[in-house]
XYZ file of C-alpha atoms in Angstrom:
509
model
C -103.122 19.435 2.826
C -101.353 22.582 0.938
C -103.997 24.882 1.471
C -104.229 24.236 5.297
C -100.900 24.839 5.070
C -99.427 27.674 7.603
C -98.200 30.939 6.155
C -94.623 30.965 8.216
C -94.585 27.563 6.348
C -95.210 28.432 3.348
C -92.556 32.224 3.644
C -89.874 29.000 4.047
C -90.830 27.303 0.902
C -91.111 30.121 -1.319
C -87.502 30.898 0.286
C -85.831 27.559 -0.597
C -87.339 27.797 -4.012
C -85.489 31.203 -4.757
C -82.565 29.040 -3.962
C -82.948 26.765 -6.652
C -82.108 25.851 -10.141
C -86.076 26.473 -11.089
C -86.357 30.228 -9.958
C -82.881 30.192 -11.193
C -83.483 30.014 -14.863
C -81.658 32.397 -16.510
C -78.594 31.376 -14.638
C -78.949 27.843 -15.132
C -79.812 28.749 -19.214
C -75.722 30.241 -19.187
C -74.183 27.218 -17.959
C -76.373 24.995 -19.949
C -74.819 27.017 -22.835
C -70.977 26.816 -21.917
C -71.831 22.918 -21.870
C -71.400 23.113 -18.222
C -73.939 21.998 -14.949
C -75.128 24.228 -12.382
C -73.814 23.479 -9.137
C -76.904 21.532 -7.569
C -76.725 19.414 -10.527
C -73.124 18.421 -9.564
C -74.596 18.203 -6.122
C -77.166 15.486 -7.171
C -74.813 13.342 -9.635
C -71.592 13.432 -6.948
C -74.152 12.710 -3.500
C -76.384 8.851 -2.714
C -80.028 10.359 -3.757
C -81.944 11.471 -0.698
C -78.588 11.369 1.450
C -77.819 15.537 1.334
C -78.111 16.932 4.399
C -77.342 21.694 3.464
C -75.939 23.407 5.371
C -76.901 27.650 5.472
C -78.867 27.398 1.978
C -80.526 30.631 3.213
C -77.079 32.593 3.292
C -76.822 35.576 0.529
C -73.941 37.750 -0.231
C -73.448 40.605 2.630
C -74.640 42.926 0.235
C -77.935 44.241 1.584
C -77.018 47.373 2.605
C -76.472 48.400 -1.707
C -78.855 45.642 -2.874
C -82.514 44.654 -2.408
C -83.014 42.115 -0.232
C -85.028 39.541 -2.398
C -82.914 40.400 -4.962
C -80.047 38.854 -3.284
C -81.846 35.314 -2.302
C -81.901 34.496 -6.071
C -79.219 35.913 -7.384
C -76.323 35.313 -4.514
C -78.689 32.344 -3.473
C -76.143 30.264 -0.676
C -73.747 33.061 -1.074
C -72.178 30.957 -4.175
C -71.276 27.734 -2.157
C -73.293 24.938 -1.259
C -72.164 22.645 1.500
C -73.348 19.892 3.296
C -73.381 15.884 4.749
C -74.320 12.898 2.636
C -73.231 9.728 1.777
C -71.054 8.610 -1.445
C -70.664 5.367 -2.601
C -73.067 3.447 -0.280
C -74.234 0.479 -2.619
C -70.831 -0.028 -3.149
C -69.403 0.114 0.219
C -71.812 0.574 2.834
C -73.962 3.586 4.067
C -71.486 3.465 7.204
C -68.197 4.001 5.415
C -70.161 6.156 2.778
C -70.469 9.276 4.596
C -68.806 12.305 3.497
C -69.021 16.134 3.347
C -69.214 18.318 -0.031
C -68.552 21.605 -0.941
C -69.551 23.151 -4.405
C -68.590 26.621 -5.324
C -71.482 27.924 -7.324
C -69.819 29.887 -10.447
C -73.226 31.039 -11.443
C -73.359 33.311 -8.174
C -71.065 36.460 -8.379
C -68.376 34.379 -10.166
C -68.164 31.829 -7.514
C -65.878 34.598 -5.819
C -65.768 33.757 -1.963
C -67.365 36.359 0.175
C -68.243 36.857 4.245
C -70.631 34.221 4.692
C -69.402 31.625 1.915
C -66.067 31.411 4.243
C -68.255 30.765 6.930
C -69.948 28.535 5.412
C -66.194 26.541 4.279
C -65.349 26.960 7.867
C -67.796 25.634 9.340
C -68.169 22.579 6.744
C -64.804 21.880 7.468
C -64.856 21.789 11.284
C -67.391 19.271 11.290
C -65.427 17.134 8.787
C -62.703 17.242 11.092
C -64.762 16.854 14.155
C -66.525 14.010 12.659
C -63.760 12.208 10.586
C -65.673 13.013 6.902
C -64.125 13.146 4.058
C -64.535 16.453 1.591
C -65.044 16.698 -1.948
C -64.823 20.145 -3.273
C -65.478 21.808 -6.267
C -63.793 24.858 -6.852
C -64.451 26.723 -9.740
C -64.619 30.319 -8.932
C -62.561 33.789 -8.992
C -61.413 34.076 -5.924
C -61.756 36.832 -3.278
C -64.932 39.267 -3.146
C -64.599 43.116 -2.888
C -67.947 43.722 -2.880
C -69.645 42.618 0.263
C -69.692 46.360 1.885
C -72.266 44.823 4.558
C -68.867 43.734 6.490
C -67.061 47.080 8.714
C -65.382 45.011 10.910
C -62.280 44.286 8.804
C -60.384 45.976 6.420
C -58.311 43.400 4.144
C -60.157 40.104 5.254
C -57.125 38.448 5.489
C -57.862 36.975 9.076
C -60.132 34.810 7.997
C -59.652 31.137 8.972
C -60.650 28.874 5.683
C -57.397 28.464 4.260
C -55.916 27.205 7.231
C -59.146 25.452 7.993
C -59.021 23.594 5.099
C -55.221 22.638 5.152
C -55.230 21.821 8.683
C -57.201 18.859 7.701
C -54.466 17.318 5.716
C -53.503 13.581 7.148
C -56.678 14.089 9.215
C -59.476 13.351 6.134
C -59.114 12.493 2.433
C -60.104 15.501 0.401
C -60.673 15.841 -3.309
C -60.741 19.002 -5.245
C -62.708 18.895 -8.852
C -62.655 21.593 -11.012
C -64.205 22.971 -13.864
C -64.040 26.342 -15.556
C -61.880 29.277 -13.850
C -60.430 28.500 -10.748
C -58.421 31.517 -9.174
C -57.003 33.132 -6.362
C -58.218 31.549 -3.710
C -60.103 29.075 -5.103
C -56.798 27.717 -6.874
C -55.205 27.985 -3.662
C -57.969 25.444 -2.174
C -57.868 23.308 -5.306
C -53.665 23.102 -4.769
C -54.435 22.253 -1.165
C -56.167 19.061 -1.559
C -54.975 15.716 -1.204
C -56.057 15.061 -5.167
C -56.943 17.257 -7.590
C -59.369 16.142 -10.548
C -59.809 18.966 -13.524
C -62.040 19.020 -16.742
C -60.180 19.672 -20.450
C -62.337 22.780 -19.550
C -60.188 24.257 -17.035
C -57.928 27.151 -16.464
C -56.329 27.235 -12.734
C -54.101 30.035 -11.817
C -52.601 31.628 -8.301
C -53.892 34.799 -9.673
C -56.926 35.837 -12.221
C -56.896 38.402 -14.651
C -57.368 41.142 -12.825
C -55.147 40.676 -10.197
C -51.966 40.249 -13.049
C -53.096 43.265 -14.394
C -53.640 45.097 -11.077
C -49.920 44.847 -10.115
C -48.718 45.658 -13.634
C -47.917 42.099 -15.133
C -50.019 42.506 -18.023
C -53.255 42.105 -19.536
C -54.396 38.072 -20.499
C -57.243 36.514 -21.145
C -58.569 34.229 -18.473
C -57.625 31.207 -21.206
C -54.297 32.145 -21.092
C -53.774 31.500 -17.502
C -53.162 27.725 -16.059
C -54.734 26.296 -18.620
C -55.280 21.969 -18.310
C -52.653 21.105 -20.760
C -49.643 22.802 -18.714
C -51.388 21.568 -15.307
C -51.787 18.633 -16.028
C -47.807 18.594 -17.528
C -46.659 19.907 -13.961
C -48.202 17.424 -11.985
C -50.968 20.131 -10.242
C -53.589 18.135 -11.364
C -54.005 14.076 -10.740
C -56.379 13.424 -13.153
C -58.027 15.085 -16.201
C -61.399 14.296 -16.820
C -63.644 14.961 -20.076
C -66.089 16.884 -18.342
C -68.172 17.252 -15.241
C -70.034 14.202 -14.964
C -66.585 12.452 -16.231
C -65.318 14.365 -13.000
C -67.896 13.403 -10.654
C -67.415 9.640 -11.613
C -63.884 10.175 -10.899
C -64.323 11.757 -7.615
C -66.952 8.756 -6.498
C -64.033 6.213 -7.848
C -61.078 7.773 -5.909
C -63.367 8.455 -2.675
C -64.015 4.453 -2.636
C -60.287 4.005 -2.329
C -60.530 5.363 1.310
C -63.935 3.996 2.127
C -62.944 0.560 2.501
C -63.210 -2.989 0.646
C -66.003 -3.896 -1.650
C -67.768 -7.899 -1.948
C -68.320 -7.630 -5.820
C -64.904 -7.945 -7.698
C -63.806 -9.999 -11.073
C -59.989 -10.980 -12.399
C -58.594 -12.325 -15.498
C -56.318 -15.360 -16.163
C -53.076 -14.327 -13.977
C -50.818 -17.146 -16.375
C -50.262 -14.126 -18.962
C -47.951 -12.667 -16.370
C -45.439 -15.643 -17.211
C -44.831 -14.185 -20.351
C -44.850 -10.602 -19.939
C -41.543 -9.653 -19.114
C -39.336 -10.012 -22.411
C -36.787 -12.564 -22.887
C -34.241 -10.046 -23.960
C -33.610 -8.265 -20.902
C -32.740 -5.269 -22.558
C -36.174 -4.796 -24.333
C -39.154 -2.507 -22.649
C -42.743 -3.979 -21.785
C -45.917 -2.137 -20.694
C -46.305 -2.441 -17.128
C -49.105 -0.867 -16.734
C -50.826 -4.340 -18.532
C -49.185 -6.170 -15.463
C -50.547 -3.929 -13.307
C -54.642 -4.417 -14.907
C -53.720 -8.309 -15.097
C -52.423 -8.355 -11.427
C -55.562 -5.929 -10.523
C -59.180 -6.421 -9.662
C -60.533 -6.178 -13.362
C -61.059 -2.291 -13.834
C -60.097 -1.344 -10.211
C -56.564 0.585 -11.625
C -56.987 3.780 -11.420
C -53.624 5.958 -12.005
C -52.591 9.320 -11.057
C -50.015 12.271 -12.849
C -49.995 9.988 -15.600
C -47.610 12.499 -17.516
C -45.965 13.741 -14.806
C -42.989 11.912 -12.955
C -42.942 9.493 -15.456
C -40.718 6.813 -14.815
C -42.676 6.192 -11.390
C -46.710 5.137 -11.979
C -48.931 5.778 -8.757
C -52.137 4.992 -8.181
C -54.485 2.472 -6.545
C -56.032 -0.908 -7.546
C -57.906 -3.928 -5.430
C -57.093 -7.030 -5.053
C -60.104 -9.507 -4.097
C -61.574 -5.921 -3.761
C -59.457 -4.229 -0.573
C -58.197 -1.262 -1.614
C -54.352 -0.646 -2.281
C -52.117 2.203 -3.127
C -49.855 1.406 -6.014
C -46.100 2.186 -7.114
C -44.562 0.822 -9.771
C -41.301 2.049 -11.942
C -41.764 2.612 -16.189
C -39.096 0.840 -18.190
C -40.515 2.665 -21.032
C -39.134 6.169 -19.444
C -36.237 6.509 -18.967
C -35.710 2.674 -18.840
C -37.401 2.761 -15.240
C -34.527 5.157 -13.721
C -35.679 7.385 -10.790
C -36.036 10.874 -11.493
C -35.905 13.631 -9.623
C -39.762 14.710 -10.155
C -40.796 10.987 -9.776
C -39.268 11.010 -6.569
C -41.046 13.622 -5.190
C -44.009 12.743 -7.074
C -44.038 8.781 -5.047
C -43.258 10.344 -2.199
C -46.165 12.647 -1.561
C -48.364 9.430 -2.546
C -46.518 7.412 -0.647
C -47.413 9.876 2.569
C -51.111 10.575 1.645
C -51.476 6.815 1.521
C -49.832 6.218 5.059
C -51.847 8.688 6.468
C -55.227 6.904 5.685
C -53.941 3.515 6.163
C -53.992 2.556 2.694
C -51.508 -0.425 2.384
C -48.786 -0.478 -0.437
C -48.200 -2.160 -3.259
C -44.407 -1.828 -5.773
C -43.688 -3.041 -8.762
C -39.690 -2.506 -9.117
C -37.929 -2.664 -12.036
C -35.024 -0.149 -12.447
C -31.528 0.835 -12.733
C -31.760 2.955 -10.066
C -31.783 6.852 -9.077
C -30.984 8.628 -13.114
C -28.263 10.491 -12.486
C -25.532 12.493 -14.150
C -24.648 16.377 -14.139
C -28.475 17.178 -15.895
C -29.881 15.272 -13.040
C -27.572 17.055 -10.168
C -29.549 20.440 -12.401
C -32.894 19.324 -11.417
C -31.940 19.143 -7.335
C -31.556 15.010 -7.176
C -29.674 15.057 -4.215
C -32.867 16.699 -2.015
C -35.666 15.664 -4.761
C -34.493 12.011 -4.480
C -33.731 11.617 -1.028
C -37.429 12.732 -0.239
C -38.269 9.204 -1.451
C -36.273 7.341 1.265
C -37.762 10.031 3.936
C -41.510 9.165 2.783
C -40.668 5.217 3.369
C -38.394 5.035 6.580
C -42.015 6.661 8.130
C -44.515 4.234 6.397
C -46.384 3.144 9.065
C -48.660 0.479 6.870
C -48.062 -2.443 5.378
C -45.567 -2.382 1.968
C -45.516 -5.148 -0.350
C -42.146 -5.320 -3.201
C -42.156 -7.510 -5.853
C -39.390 -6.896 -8.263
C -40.381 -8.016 -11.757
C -37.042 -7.569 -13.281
C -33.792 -5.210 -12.236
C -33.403 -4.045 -8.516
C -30.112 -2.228 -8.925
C -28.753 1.053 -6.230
C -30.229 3.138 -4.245
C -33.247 3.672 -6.463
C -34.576 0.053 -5.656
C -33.919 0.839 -2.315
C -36.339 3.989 -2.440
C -38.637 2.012 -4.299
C -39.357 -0.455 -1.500
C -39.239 1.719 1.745
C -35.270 2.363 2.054
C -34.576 -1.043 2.093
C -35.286 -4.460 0.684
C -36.152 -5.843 4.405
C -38.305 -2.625 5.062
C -41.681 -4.206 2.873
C -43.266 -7.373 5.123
C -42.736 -9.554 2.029
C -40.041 -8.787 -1.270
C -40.514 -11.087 -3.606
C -39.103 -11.767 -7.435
C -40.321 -12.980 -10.454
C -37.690 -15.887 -12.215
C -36.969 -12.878 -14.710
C -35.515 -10.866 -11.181
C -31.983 -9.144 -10.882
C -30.470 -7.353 -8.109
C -27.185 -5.440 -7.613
C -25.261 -2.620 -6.258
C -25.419 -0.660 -10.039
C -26.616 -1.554 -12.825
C -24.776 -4.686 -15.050
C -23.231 -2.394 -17.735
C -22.418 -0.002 -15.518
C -20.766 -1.971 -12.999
C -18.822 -3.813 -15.774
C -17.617 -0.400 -17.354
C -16.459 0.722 -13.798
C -15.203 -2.700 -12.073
C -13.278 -3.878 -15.460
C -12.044 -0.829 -17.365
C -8.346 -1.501 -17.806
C -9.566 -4.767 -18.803
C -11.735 -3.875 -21.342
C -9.489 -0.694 -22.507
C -6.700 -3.653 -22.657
C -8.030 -4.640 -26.015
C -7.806 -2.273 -29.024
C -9.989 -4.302 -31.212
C -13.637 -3.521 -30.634
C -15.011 -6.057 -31.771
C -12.926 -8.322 -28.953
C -13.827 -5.965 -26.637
C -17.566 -6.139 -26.888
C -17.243 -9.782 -26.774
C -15.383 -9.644 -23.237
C -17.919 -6.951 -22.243
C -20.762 -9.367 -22.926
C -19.167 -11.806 -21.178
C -18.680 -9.965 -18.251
C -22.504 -8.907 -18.373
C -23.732 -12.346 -18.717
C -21.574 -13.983 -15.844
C -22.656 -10.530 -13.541
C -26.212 -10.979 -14.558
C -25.610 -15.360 -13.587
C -24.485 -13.934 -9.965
C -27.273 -11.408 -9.478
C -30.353 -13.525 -10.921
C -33.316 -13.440 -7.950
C -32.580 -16.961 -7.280
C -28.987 -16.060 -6.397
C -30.200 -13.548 -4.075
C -32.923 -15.255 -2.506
C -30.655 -18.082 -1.529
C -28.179 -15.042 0.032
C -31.945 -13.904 1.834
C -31.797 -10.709 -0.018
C -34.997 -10.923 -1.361
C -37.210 -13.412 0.718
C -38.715 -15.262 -2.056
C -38.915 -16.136 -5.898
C -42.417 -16.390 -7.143
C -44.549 -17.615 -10.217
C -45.955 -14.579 -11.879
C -48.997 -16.119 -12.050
C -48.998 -16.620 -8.200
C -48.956 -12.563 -7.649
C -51.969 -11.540 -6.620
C -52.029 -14.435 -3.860
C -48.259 -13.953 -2.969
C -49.710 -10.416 -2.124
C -53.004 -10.534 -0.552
C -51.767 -13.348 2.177
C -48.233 -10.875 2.985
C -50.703 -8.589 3.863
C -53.414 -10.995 5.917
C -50.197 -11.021 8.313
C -49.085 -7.847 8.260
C -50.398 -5.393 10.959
C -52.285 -2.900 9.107
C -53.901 -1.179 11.998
């Protein structure tokens, strides 16, 4: 009973407590009224209930020697981080694939700024994700660096502290997921920008440096909402996904995790015979892929990344019959599905997150190729482009190609490995074309004298159409399946099976 209860025993609960939203009021009041969560509350939405296992929740700023102790355990309570083991996702995959490690930057303690023991805390969070093969989610919101903690005299700039590195070292090793909401600075924003994704509220502002830092080395005064704010992150491709708020970015977090945690049993699709008629019957009109990609899909299992960044490429990951799948797939409604520079670089960091953790691969080709022209050359194509082709002569899993409608140049190339013999199985749809260039193009280059032969231009579109059409007869999928270019052409409808048994053969180990 309580009131047998030992004093030592009861020193430790009164302890905790201090540590806690309750004694916490007054801090948890101020996020309450920025429409923001404390950071235990994003601890016990993101975490399986009665899975979270803290780590140093005793730790308080090194400020004792200018602050009173007690003072200290409520208001630096964990030293503004809270870290620990649990398990995400476990009714959904299994408590054995479910475990995982968090870290939550505590904004409500000193400005979530990260001070002595709060690195040690990251440190040692992070060697025992690496140690035990757990994936991180972080939250980062925060200012950065602390000057204040005078309890530390044996360094003078801090700068040899190991979290940074910590942290990035685990790259390739463990999936890691940075969410943010609020201010992230400094070093926080240098954590966020380290992670494998990064998820950010429409309430965020993420910036190398804070305000005071700009203004310390005479850049100017700004307000803190002037700085990285989510609209021109989001345009530059630093952040993956924008989420409404918090609990919108906790859902998120739980969603991408499951990705790496394995398959799932539970899984619905829709009537696959709609894919017969989504390509156009004018080739020259656009379509929305991303509808082939939900129909094609487990039903709600698409979730994309960078949506308005790298446009003409769309990554992200699905499930089919519920195994997880990474996902690349070319936008005819962007630059009519040519190959940027930025979407190059953009697939190819997916492509090599997703080899690292064994996620198999998934394109959807349909594209003129690499865009090019002198603008392009601007942007650094040659380098940005070729990154593409580096990213798939390395993939180590499983790729899949199925080319929905053109396959022309070195951009179809990039967009299946390299090469159309590098996926285990490239497919077409009956609406499939394939070529060196695209059809106009190749037209305009392999018949100009022709074509400039004839003054009247109404004659010469005619011969130019005529060209197209017999190129176009010569390069259909079925043309180039019977040359073994492509190893098969499919029924749209069949997709999804074409698919899942190419990779039942495939070594994926």
């Amino acid at each position: 009973m309580d009131g047998d209860i030992r004093p030592e025993l009861e020193a430790l609960r009164e302890r905790i407590e201090r540590t806690l939203d309750a004694a916490r009021s007054e801090a948890r009041a101020k996020r309450h009224a920025k429409g923001y969560r404390t950071a235990r509350e994003n601890v016990a939405d993101l975490v399986d209930e009665g899975s979270f296992q803290e780590y140093g929740q005793l730790a308080v700023a090194a400020q004792r020697s200018r602050r009173e102790y007690e003072d200290l355990q409520t208001s630096t309570a964990a030293d503004g981080i809270i870290t620990g083991t649990c398990t995400i996702n476990a009714g959904l995959v299994g408590p054995d694939r479910a475990r995982a490690g968090i870290i939550v930057n505590d904004y409500s303690v000193l400005a979530g700024t990260q001070g002595f023991f709060h690195h040690r805390k990251l440190d040692r969070i992070c060697e025992l994700a690496r140690e035990q093969s757990l994936p991180l989610v972080m939250y980062t919101e925060g200012g950065g660096g602390r000057p204040g903690d005078t309890d530390v005299t044996t360094q003078i700039a801090g700068l040899n502290i190991k979290s940074f590195s910590t942290w990035a070292a685990l790259s390739g090793k463990v999936p890691r997921i940075a969410v943010n909401n609020g201010y992230c600075f400094a070093g926080n924003a240098a954590l966020f920008g380290c992670a494998d994704f990064c998820i950010a509220t429409r309430s965020s502002w993420i910036g190398m440096a804070g305000p005071a830092m700009i203004e310390g080395g005479g850049l100017g005064k700004y307000e803190p909402t002037a700085i990285g704010p989510i609209e021109v992150q989001e345009k530059n491709g630093v952040v993956d996904i924008v989420a409404e708020d918090e609990a919108h970015a906790t859902t998120l977090a739980q969603q991408l995790l499951s990705y790496f945690q394995g398959a799932v049993s539970q899984w619905n699709t829709v009537s696959q015979e709609v894919l017969r008629d989504a390509i156009p019957e004018d080739r020259r009109w656009s379509y929305p892929v991303r509808d082939i990609i939900e129909t094609i899909a487990d039903t709600g299992s698409f979730l994309e990344l960078q949506r308005i960044y790298g446009r003409s490429i769309i990554t992200g990951f699905i499930r089919l019959e519920g195994k997880p799948i990474a996902l690349i797939a070319n936008d005819c409604q962007q630059l009519g599905g040519a190959v940027d520079a930025t979407a190059s670089e953009k697939a190819a960091r997916f492509l090599q997150i997703c080899d690292a953790f064994s996620l198999p691969v998934l394109s959807l080709t349909d594209t003129p190729g690499f865009m090019v022209g002198p603008d392009s050359e601007v942007q650094g194509a040659v380098r940005r482009m070729s990154s593409l082709f580096l990213a798939g002569a390395k993939l180590r899993v499983p790729m899949v190609a199925i080319f929905l409608r053109k396959a022309y140049g070195l951009g179809a190339m990039a967009m299946t490995g390299g090469s159309f013999v590098a996926p285990v199985y490239a497919a077409a749809w009956p609406t499939g074309e394939v070529g060196g260039m695209g059809l106009e193009g190749a037209v305009r280059l392999g018949f100009k004298k022709e074509l400039e032969a004839l003054d009247d231009l109404v004659e010469r579109e005619q011969l130019f159409q005529q060209l197209v059409a017999r190129m176009y007869e010569v390069g259909k999928a079925s043309e180039a399946a019977s040359y073994l270019e492509v190893d098969a052409v499919i029924d749209p409808a069949d997709t999804r099976a074409v698919v899942l048994r190419a990779l039942a053969a495939a070594r994926t180990g």
